[in-house]
């Protein structure tokens, strides 16, 4: 199996609060992963670090998407009345 993503010791502090503390994991092609935990555990923050919309304080992320892209759909809709989505 080829490595698609490797997170090493990801730490994130926001407003003086530690959100993620030394999170590490590999993700291989063909593998499925679920992020589970209570509200406020840092699941969304971890995904946002991976896509680059939240800055990590330390650690390393290696992404090898092999020509693919990473997508993310937030559970919150933007405050844009022209956003082309309905539910």
Coordinates of N, CA, C and O in Angstrom, one line a residue:
X1 N 0.8 -1.2 0.0 CA 0.0 0.0 0.0 C 0.9 1.2 0.0 O 1.9 1.3 0.7
X2 N 0.4 2.2 -0.7 CA 1.2 3.5 -0.8 C 0.7 4.5 0.2 O -0.5 4.6 0.5
X3 N 1.5 5.3 0.8 CA 1.2 6.3 1.8 C 0.6 7.5 1.1 O 1.2 8.1 0.2
X4 N -0.6 7.9 1.6 CA -1.3 9.1 1.0 C -1.0 10.3 1.9 O -0.9 11.4 1.4
X5 N -1.1 10.0 3.2 CA -0.9 11.1 4.2 C -0.2 10.6 5.4 O -0.5 9.5 5.9
X6 N 0.7 11.4 5.9 CA 1.3 11.1 7.2 C 1.4 12.3 8.1 O 1.9 13.3 7.7
X7 N 0.7 12.2 9.2 CA 0.7 13.3 10.2 C 1.7 12.9 11.3 O 1.6 11.8 11.9
X8 N 2.6 13.8 11.7 CA 3.6 13.5 12.7 C 3.6 14.6 13.8 O 3.9 15.8 13.5
X9 N 3.1 14.2 15.0 CA 3.2 15.1 16.2 C 2.6 16.5 15.9 O 3.2 17.5 16.3
X10 N 1.3 16.5 15.4 CA 0.6 17.7 15.1 C 0.1 18.3 16.5 O -0.6 17.7 17.2
X11 N 0.5 19.6 16.7 CA 0.1 20.3 17.9 C -0.5 21.6 17.5 O 0.1 22.3 16.6
X12 N -1.7 22.0 18.0 CA -2.3 23.2 17.7 C -2.8 23.9 19.0 O -3.5 23.2 19.8
X13 N -2.4 25.1 19.1 CA -2.9 26.0 20.2 C -3.7 27.1 19.6 O -3.3 27.7 18.7
X14 N -4.9 27.3 20.2 CA -5.8 28.4 19.7 C -6.2 29.2 20.9 O -6.8 28.6 21.9
X15 N -6.0 30.5 20.9 CA -6.3 31.4 22.0 C -5.8 30.9 23.4 O -6.5 30.9 24.4
X16 N -4.6 30.4 23.4 CA -4.0 29.9 24.6 C -4.4 28.6 25.1 O -4.1 28.1 26.2
X17 N -5.2 27.9 24.3 CA -5.7 26.6 24.7 C -5.2 25.5 23.7 O -5.2 25.7 22.5
X18 N -4.7 24.4 24.2 CA -4.2 23.3 23.4 C -5.4 22.5 22.8 O -6.1 22.0 23.6
X19 N -5.5 22.5 21.5 CA -6.6 21.8 20.8 C -6.1 20.4 20.4 O -6.9 19.5 20.6
X20 N -4.9 20.3 19.9 CA -4.4 19.1 19.5 C -3.0 18.9 20.1 O -2.2 19.9 20.1
X21 N -2.7 17.7 20.6 CA -1.4 17.5 21.3 C -0.7 16.3 20.7 O -1.1 15.2 21.0
X22 N 0.3 16.6 19.9 CA 1.2 15.5 19.3 C 0.4 14.4 18.6 O 0.6 13.2 18.9
X23 N -0.6 14.8 17.7 CA -1.4 13.8 17.0 C -0.5 13.2 15.8 O 0.0 14.0 15.1
X24 N -0.5 11.9 15.7 CA 0.3 11.3 14.7 C -0.5 10.1 14.1 O -1.2 9.4 14.9
X25 N -0.5 9.9 12.8 CA -1.1 8.8 12.1 C -0.7 8.7 10.7 O -0.5 9.8 10.1
X26 N -0.7 7.5 10.1 CA -0.5 7.4 8.6 C -1.9 7.1 8.0 O -2.7 6.5 8.7
X27 N -2.0 7.4 6.8 CA -3.2 7.0 6.0 C -2.7 6.5 4.7 O -2.0 7.2 3.9
X28 N -3.1 5.2 4.4 CA -2.6 4.5 3.2 C -3.7 4.4 2.2 O -4.9 4.4 2.5
X29 N -3.3 4.3 0.9 CA -4.3 4.1 -0.2 C -5.1 2.9 0.1 O -4.6 1.9 0.5
X30 N -6.4 3.0 -0.1 CA -7.4 1.9 0.1 C -7.8 1.8 1.6 O -8.7 1.0 1.9
X31 N -7.2 2.6 2.4 CA -7.6 2.5 3.9 C -8.7 3.6 4.1 O -8.7 4.6 3.5
X32 N -9.6 3.3 5.1 CA -10.6 4.2 5.5 C -10.3 4.6 6.9 O -9.8 3.8 7.7
X33 N -10.6 5.8 7.3 CA -10.3 6.3 8.6 C -11.5 7.1 9.1 O -12.1 7.9 8.3
X34 N -11.9 7.0 10.3 CA -13.0 7.8 10.9 C -12.4 8.6 12.0 O -11.6 8.1 12.8
X35 N -12.8 9.9 12.1 CA -12.5 10.7 13.3 C -13.7 10.8 14.2 O -14.7 11.3 13.8
X36 N -13.6 10.2 15.4 CA -14.7 10.2 16.3 C -14.3 10.8 17.6 O -13.1 10.8 18.0
X37 N -15.2 11.4 18.3 CA -14.9 12.0 19.6 C -16.0 13.0 19.9 O -16.8 13.4 19.1
X38 N -16.0 13.5 21.2 CA -17.1 14.4 21.6 C -16.8 15.8 21.0 O -15.8 16.1 20.4
X39 N -17.9 16.6 21.1 CA -17.7 18.0 20.6 C -16.5 18.7 21.3 O -16.3 18.5 22.5
X40 N -15.8 19.4 20.6 CA -14.6 20.1 21.1 C -13.3 19.3 21.2 O -12.4 19.7 21.8
X41 N -13.4 18.1 20.7 CA -12.2 17.2 20.8 C -11.1 17.5 19.8 O -10.0 17.1 20.0
X42 N -11.4 18.3 18.8 CA -10.4 18.7 17.8 C -10.5 18.1 16.5 O -9.6 18.2 15.7
X43 N -11.6 17.4 16.2 CA -11.7 16.6 14.9 C -11.7 17.6 13.8 O -10.9 17.4 12.8
X44 N -12.5 18.6 13.8 CA -12.6 19.6 12.7 C -11.2 20.4 12.6 O -10.8 20.6 11.5
X45 N -10.6 20.7 13.7 CA -9.3 21.3 13.7 C -8.3 20.5 13.0 O -7.5 21.0 12.2
X46 N -8.3 19.2 13.3 CA -7.3 18.3 12.6 C -7.5 18.3 11.1 O -6.6 18.4 10.3
X47 N -8.8 18.2 10.7 CA -9.0 18.2 9.2 C -8.6 19.6 8.6 O -8.0 19.6 7.5
X48 N -8.9 20.7 9.3 CA -8.5 22.0 8.8 C -7.0 22.2 8.8 O -6.5 22.9 7.9
X49 N -6.3 21.6 9.7 CA -4.8 21.6 9.6 C -4.3 20.8 8.4 O -3.5 21.3 7.6
X50 N -4.9 19.7 8.1 CA -4.6 18.9 6.9 C -4.8 19.7 5.6 O -3.9 19.6 4.7
X51 N -5.9 20.4 5.5 CA -6.2 21.1 4.3 C -5.5 22.5 4.2 O -5.6 23.2 3.2
X52 N -4.9 22.9 5.4 CA -4.1 24.1 5.4 C -4.9 25.4 5.8 O -4.4 26.5 5.7
X53 N -6.1 25.2 6.3 CA -6.9 26.4 6.7 C -6.7 26.8 8.2 O -7.1 27.9 8.6
X54 N -6.0 25.9 9.0 CA -5.6 26.2 10.3 C -4.1 25.9 10.4 O -3.7 24.9 10.0
X55 N -3.4 26.9 11.1 CA -2.0 26.7 11.2 C -1.6 25.8 12.4 O -2.2 26.0 13.5
X56 N -0.8 24.9 12.2 CA -0.3 24.1 13.3 C 0.9 24.8 14.0 O 1.6 25.6 13.4
X57 N 1.0 24.5 15.3 CA 2.1 25.1 16.1 C 3.4 24.3 15.9 O 4.5 24.8 16.0
X58 N 3.2 23.0 15.8 CA 4.4 22.1 15.5 C 3.9 20.8 14.9 O 2.7 20.5 14.8
X59 N 4.9 20.1 14.4 CA 4.6 18.8 13.7 C 4.7 18.9 12.2 O 5.1 20.0 11.7
X60 N 4.5 17.8 11.5 CA 4.7 17.8 10.1 C 3.6 17.0 9.4 O 3.2 16.0 10.0
X61 N 3.2 17.4 8.3 CA 2.2 16.7 7.5 C 2.8 16.5 6.1 O 3.2 17.4 5.4
X62 N 2.8 15.2 5.7 CA 3.3 14.8 4.4 C 2.0 14.3 3.6 O 1.4 13.4 4.0
X63 N 1.8 15.0 2.5 CA 0.6 14.6 1.6 C 1.1 14.1 0.3 O 1.8 14.8 -0.4
X64 N 0.7 12.9 -0.1 CA 1.1 12.4 -1.4 C -0.2 11.9 -2.1 O -0.6 10.7 -2.0
X65 N -1.0 12.9 -2.6 CA -2.3 12.5 -3.2 C -2.3 11.9 -4.6 O -3.3 11.6 -5.1
X66 N -1.1 11.8 -5.2 CA -0.9 11.2 -6.5 C -1.8 11.8 -7.5 O -2.5 11.1 -8.2
X67 N -1.9 13.1 -7.6 CA -2.7 13.8 -8.6 C -4.1 14.0 -8.2 O -4.9 14.6 -8.9
X68 N -4.5 13.5 -7.0 CA -5.9 13.7 -6.5 C -5.8 15.0 -5.6 O -4.8 15.5 -5.3
X69 N -7.0 15.5 -5.3 CA -7.1 16.6 -4.4 C -7.8 16.2 -3.1 O -8.5 15.2 -3.1
X70 N -7.7 17.0 -2.1 CA -8.4 16.8 -0.8 C -9.5 17.7 -0.8 O -9.4 18.9 -1.0
X71 N -10.7 17.2 -0.5 CA -11.9 18.1 -0.4 C -12.4 18.1 1.0 O -12.1 17.2 1.8
X72 N -13.1 19.2 1.3 CA -13.6 19.4 2.7 C -14.9 20.2 2.6 O -15.0 21.2 1.9
X73 N -16.0 19.7 3.2 CA -17.2 20.4 3.2 C -17.6 20.6 4.7 O -17.8 19.7 5.4
X74 N -17.6 21.9 5.1 CA -17.9 22.2 6.4 C -19.3 22.0 6.8 O -20.2 22.0 5.9
X75 N -19.6 21.7 8.0 CA -21.0 21.5 8.4 C -21.7 22.8 8.5 O -23.0 22.8 8.6
X76 N -21.0 23.9 8.6 CA -21.6 25.2 8.6 C -21.6 25.8 7.3 O -20.6 25.9 6.6
X77 N -22.8 26.4 6.8 CA -22.8 27.0 5.6 C -22.3 28.4 5.7 O -22.4 29.1 6.7
X78 N -21.6 28.9 4.6 CA -21.1 30.3 4.7 C -22.2 31.3 4.7 O -23.4 31.0 4.3
X79 N -22.0 32.5 5.2 CA -23.0 33.6 5.3 C -23.0 34.3 3.9 O -22.9 35.5 3.8
X80 N -23.2 33.5 2.9 CA -23.2 34.1 1.5 C -24.5 33.6 0.9 O -24.7 32.5 0.6
X81 N -25.5 34.5 0.7 CA -26.8 34.1 0.1 C -26.7 33.6 -1.3 O -27.6 33.1 -1.8
X82 N -25.5 33.8 -1.9 CA -25.3 33.3 -3.3 C -24.6 32.0 -3.4 O -24.3 31.5 -4.4
X83 N -24.3 31.4 -2.2 CA -23.7 30.1 -2.2 C -24.6 29.1 -2.8 O -25.7 28.9 -2.4
X84 N -24.1 28.4 -3.8 CA -25.0 27.5 -4.6 C -25.2 26.1 -4.0 O -24.9 25.1 -4.6
X85 N -25.8 26.1 -2.8 CA -26.1 24.8 -2.2 C -27.5 24.9 -1.5 O -27.9 25.9 -1.0
X86 N -28.2 23.8 -1.6 CA -29.5 23.6 -1.0 C -29.5 22.3 -0.3 O -28.8 21.4 -0.6
X87 N -30.4 22.2 0.7 CA -30.5 20.9 1.4 C -32.0 20.7 1.7 O -32.8 21.6 1.8

